mmCIF file of C-alpha atoms in Angstrom:
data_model
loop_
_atom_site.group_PDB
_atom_site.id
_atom_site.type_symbol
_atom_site.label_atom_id
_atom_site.label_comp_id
_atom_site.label_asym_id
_atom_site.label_seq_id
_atom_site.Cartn_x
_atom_site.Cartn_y
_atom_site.Cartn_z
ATOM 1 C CA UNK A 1 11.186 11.407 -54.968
ATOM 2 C CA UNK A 2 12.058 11.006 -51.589
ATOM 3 C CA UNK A 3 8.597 8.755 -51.249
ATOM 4 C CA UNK A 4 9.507 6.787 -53.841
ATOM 5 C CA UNK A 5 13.171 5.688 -52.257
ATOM 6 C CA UNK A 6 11.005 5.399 -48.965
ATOM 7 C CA UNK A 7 8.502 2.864 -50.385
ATOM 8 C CA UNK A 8 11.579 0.814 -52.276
ATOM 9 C CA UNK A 9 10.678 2.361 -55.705
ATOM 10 C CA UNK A 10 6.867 1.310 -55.816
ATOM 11 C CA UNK A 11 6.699 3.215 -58.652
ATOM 12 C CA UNK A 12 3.262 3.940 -57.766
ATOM 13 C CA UNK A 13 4.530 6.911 -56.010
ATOM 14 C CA UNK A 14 2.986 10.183 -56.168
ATOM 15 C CA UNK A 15 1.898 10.783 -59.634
ATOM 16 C CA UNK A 16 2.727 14.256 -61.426
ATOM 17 C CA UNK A 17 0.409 16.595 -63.825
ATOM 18 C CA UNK A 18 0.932 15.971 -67.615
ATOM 19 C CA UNK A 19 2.037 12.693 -67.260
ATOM 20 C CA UNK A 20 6.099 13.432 -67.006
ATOM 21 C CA UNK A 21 7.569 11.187 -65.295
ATOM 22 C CA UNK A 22 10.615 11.555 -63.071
ATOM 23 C CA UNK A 23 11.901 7.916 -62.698
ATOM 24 C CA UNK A 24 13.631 6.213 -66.008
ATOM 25 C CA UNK A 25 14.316 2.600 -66.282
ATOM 26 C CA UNK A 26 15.249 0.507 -68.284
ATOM 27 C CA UNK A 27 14.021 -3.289 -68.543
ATOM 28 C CA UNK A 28 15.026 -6.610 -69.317
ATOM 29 C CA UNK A 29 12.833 -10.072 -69.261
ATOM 30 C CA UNK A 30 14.228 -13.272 -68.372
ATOM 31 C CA UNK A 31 12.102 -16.018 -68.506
ATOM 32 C CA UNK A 32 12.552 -19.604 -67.018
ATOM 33 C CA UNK A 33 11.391 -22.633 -68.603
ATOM 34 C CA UNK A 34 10.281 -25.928 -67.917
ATOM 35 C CA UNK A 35 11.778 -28.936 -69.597
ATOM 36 C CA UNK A 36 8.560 -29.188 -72.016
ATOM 37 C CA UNK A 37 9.086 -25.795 -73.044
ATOM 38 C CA UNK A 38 6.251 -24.032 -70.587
ATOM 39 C CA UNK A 39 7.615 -20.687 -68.971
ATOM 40 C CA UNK A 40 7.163 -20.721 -65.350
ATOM 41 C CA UNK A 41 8.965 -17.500 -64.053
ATOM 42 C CA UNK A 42 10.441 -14.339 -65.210
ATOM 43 C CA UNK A 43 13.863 -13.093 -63.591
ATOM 44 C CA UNK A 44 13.267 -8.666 -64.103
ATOM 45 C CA UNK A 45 16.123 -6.534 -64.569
ATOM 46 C CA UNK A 46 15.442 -2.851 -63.926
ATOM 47 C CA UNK A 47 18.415 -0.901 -64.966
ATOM 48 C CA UNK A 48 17.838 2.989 -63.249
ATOM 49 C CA UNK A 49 18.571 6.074 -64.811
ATOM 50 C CA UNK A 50 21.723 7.750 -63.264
ATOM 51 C CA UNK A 51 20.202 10.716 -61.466
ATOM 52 C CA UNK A 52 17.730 8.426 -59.562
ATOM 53 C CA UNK A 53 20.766 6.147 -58.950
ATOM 54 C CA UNK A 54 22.519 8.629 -56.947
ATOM 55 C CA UNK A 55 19.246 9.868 -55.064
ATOM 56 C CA UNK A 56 18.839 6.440 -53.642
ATOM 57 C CA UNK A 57 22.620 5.874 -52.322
ATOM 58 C CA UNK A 58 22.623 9.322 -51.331
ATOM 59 C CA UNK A 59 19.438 8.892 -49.114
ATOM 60 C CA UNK A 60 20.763 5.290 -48.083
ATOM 61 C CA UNK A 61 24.477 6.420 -47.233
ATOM 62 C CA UNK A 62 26.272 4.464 -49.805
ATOM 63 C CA UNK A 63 28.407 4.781 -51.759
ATOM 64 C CA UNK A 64 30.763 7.932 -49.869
ATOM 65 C CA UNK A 65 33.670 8.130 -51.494
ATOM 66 C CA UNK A 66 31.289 8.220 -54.919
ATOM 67 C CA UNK A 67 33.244 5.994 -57.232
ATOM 68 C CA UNK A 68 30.383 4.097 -58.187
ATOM 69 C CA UNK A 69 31.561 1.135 -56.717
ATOM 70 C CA UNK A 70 30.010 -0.712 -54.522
ATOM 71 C CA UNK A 71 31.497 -3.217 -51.612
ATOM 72 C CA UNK A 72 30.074 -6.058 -50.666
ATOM 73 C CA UNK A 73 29.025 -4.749 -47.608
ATOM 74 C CA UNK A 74 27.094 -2.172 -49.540
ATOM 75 C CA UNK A 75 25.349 -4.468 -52.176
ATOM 76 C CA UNK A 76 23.463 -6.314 -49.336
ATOM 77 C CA UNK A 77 22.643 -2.832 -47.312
ATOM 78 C CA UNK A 78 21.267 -2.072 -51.087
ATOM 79 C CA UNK A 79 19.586 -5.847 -51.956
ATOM 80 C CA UNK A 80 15.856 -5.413 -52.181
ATOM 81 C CA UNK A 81 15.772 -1.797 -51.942
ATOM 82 C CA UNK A 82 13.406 -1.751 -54.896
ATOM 83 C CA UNK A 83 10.790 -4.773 -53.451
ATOM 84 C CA UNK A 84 10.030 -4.206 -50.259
ATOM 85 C CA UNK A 85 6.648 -1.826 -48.426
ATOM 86 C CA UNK A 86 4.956 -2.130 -51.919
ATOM 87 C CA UNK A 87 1.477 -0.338 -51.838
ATOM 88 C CA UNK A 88 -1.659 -2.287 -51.764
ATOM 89 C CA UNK A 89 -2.347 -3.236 -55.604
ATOM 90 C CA UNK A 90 0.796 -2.463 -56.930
ATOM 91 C CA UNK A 91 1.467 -5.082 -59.192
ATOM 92 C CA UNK A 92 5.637 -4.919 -59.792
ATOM 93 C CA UNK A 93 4.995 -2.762 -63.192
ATOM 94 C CA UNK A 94 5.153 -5.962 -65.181
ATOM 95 C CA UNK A 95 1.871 -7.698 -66.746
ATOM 96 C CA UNK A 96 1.627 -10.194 -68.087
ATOM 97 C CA UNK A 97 -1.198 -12.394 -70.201
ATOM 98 C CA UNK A 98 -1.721 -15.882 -71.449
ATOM 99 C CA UNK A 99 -4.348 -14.980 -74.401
ATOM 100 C CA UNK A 100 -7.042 -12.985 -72.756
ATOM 101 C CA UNK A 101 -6.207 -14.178 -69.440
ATOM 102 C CA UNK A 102 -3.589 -12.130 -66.916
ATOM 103 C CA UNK A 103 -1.016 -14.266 -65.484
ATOM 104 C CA UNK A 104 -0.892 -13.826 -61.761
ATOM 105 C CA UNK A 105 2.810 -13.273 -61.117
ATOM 106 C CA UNK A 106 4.470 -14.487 -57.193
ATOM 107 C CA UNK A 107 6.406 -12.549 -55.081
ATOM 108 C CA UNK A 108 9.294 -11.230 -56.139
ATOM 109 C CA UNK A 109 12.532 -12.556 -54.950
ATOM 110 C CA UNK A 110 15.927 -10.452 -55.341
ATOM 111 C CA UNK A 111 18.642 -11.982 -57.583
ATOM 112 C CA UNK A 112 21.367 -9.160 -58.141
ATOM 113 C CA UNK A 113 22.047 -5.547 -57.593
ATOM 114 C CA UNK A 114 25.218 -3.828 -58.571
ATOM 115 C CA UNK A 115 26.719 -1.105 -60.383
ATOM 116 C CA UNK A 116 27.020 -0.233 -63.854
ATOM 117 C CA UNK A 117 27.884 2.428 -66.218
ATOM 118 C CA UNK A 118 26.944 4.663 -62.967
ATOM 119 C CA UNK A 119 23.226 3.225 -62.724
ATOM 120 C CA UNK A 120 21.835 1.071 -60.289
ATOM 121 C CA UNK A 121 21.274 -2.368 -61.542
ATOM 122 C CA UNK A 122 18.800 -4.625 -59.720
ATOM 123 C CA UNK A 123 17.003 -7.752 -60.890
ATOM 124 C CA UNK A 124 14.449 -10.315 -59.211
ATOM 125 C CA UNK A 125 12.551 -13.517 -60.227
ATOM 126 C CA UNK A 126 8.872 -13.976 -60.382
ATOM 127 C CA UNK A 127 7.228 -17.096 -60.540
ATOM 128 C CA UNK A 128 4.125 -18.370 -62.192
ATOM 129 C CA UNK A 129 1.982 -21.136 -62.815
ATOM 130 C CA UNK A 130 3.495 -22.722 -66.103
ATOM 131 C CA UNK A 131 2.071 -21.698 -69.111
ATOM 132 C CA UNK A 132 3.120 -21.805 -73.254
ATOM 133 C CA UNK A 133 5.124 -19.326 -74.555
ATOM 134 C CA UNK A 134 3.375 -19.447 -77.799
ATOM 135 C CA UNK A 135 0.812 -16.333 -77.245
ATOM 136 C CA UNK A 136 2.180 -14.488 -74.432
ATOM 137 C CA UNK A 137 1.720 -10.838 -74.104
ATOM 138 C CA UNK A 138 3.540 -8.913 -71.901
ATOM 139 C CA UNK A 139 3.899 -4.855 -70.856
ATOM 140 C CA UNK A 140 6.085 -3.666 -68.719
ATOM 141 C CA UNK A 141 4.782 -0.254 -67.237
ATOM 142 C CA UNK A 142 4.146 1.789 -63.832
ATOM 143 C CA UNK A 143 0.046 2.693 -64.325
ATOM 144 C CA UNK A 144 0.667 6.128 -62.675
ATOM 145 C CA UNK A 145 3.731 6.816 -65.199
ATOM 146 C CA UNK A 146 5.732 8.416 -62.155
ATOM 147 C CA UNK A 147 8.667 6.155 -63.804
ATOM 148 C CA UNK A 148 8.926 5.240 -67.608
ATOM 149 C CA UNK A 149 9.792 1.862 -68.382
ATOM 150 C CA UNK A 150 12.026 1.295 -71.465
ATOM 151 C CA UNK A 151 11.718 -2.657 -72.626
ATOM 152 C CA UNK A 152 15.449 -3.644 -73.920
ATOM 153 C CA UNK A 153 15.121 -7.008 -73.747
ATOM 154 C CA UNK A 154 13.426 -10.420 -73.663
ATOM 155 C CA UNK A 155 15.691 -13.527 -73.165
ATOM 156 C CA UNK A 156 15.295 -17.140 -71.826
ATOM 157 C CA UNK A 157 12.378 -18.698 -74.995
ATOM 158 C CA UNK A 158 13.238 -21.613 -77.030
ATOM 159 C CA UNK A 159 15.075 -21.221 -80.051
ATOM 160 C CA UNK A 160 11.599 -21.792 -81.976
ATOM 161 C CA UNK A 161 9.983 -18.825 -80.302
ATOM 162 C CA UNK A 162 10.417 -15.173 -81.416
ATOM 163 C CA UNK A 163 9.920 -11.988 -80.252
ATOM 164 C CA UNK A 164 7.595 -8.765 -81.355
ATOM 165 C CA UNK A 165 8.193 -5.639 -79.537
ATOM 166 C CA UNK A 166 5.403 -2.700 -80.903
ATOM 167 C CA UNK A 167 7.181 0.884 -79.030
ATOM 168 C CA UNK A 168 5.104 3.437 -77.462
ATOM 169 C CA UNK A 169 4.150 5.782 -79.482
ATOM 170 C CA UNK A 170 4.751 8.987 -76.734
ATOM 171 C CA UNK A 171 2.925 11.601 -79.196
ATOM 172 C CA UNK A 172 -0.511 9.375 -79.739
ATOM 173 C CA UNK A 173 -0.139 8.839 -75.987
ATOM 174 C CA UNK A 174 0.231 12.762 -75.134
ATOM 175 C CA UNK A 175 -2.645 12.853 -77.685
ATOM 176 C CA UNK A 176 -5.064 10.820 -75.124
ATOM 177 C CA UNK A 177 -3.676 12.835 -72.065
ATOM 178 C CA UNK A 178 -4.252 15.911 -73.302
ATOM 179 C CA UNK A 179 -8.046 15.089 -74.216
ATOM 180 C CA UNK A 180 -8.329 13.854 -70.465
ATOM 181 C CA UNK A 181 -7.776 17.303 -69.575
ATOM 182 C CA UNK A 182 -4.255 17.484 -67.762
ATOM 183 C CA UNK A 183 -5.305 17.915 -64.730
ATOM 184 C CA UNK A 184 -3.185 19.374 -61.987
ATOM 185 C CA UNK A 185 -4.754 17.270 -59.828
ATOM 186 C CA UNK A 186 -1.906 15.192 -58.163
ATOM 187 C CA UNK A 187 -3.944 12.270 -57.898
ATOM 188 C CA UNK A 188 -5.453 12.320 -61.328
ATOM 189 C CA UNK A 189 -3.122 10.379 -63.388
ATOM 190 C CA UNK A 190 -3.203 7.862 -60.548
ATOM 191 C CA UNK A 191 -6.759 7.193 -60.516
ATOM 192 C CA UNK A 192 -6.916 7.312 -64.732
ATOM 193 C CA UNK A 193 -3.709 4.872 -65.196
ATOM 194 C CA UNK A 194 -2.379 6.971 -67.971
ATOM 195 C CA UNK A 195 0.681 4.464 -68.338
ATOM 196 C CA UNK A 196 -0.481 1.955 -70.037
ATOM 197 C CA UNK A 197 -0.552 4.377 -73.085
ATOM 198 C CA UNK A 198 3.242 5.087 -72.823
ATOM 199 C CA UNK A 199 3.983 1.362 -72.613
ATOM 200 C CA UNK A 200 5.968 -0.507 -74.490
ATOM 201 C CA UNK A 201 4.619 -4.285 -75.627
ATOM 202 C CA UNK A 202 6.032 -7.993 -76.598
ATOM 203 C CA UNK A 203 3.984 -10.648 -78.220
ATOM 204 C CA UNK A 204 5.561 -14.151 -78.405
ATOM 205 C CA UNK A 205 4.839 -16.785 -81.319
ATOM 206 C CA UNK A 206 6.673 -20.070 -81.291
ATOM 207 C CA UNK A 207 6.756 -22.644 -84.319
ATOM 208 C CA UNK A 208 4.493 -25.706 -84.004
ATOM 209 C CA UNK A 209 7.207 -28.555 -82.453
ATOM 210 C CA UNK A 210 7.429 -31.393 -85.032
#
């Protein structure tokens, strides 16, 4: 846990036997469009479960008098926290694909952190090469499944575009795990990228303009 704080919540952090993970979060999708209707970026909100929450201002110093408020002061000590020292490859848990093809997604650039029900609230903006909404295919996940991602949202299409979320279904993904053996090899899950089973994925179809 402590790693994963350390390395800003790569959440490729040091993966765990039988693929239980030990970060929550939940998601949101934002996307940015151009004025003929392409989607050129994707603003990420990553909503942390509480527990986590209070590891990281606990290991930061925030946060003292534990109201679960933060000052302003504290918000920009906190800013980034989750983007920064990210591992070689680690691709900010989000992919995303233009048919068959994977988008390559830019840097990301902090946008908000803050408080909320008790959970750590962060979001940052991604940019892209523009593409149609009509086809895209996106998962949010963390390959290693250290963290489960929860998708809770996708906002920012067109009012002629519409959105198909198909869940994770945890027991057929258990299912696969199991026949891989479940190692207790720390590294194993790592190097088989059990998460994309547990992940959760959108499919967008937009109406033909007239």
């Amino acid at each position: 846990m402590t790693r994963w704080i350390i390395l800003g919540c790569a959440l490729l952090a040091a993966p765990v036997a039988q693929a239980h993970p030990h970060v929550f979060v939940e998601v949101g999708l934002r996307f940015v469009s151009q004025p003929d209707g392409r989607l050129s970026g994707v603003e990420v909100t990553w909503s942390y479960d509480d527990f986590f929450s209070l590891l990281v201002l606990e290991d930061r110093g925030l946060d003292p008098d534990g109201d679960m408020v933060l000052t302003e002061d504290e918000r920009a000590a906190l800013t980034g926290f989750d983007l920064t020292d990210w591992p070689d490859g680690f691709e900010g848990a989000l992919f995303l694909y233009d048919g068959a093809r994977k988008i390559a997604l830019g840097p990301p650039t902090p946008t908000h952190i803050g408080m909320e029900g008790g959970r750590i609230v962060s979001r940052h903006i991604r940019h892209f090469d523009p593409v149609a909404a009509d086809g895209l295919v996106g998962r949010p996940y963390d390959p290693s499944y250290y963290a489960a991602l929860t998708l809770k949202e996708v906002t920012g299409l067109s009012d002629g575009c519409a959105v198909t979320v198909e869940r994770a279904d945890s027991k057929a993904a258990d299912a696969i795990v199991a026949k891989m053996g479940n190692s207790t090899d720390e590294g194993f899950f790592e190097e088989v990228q059990v998460g994309i089973h547990y992940a959760d994925a959108f499919e967008v179809t937009c109406a033909p303009s007239s």
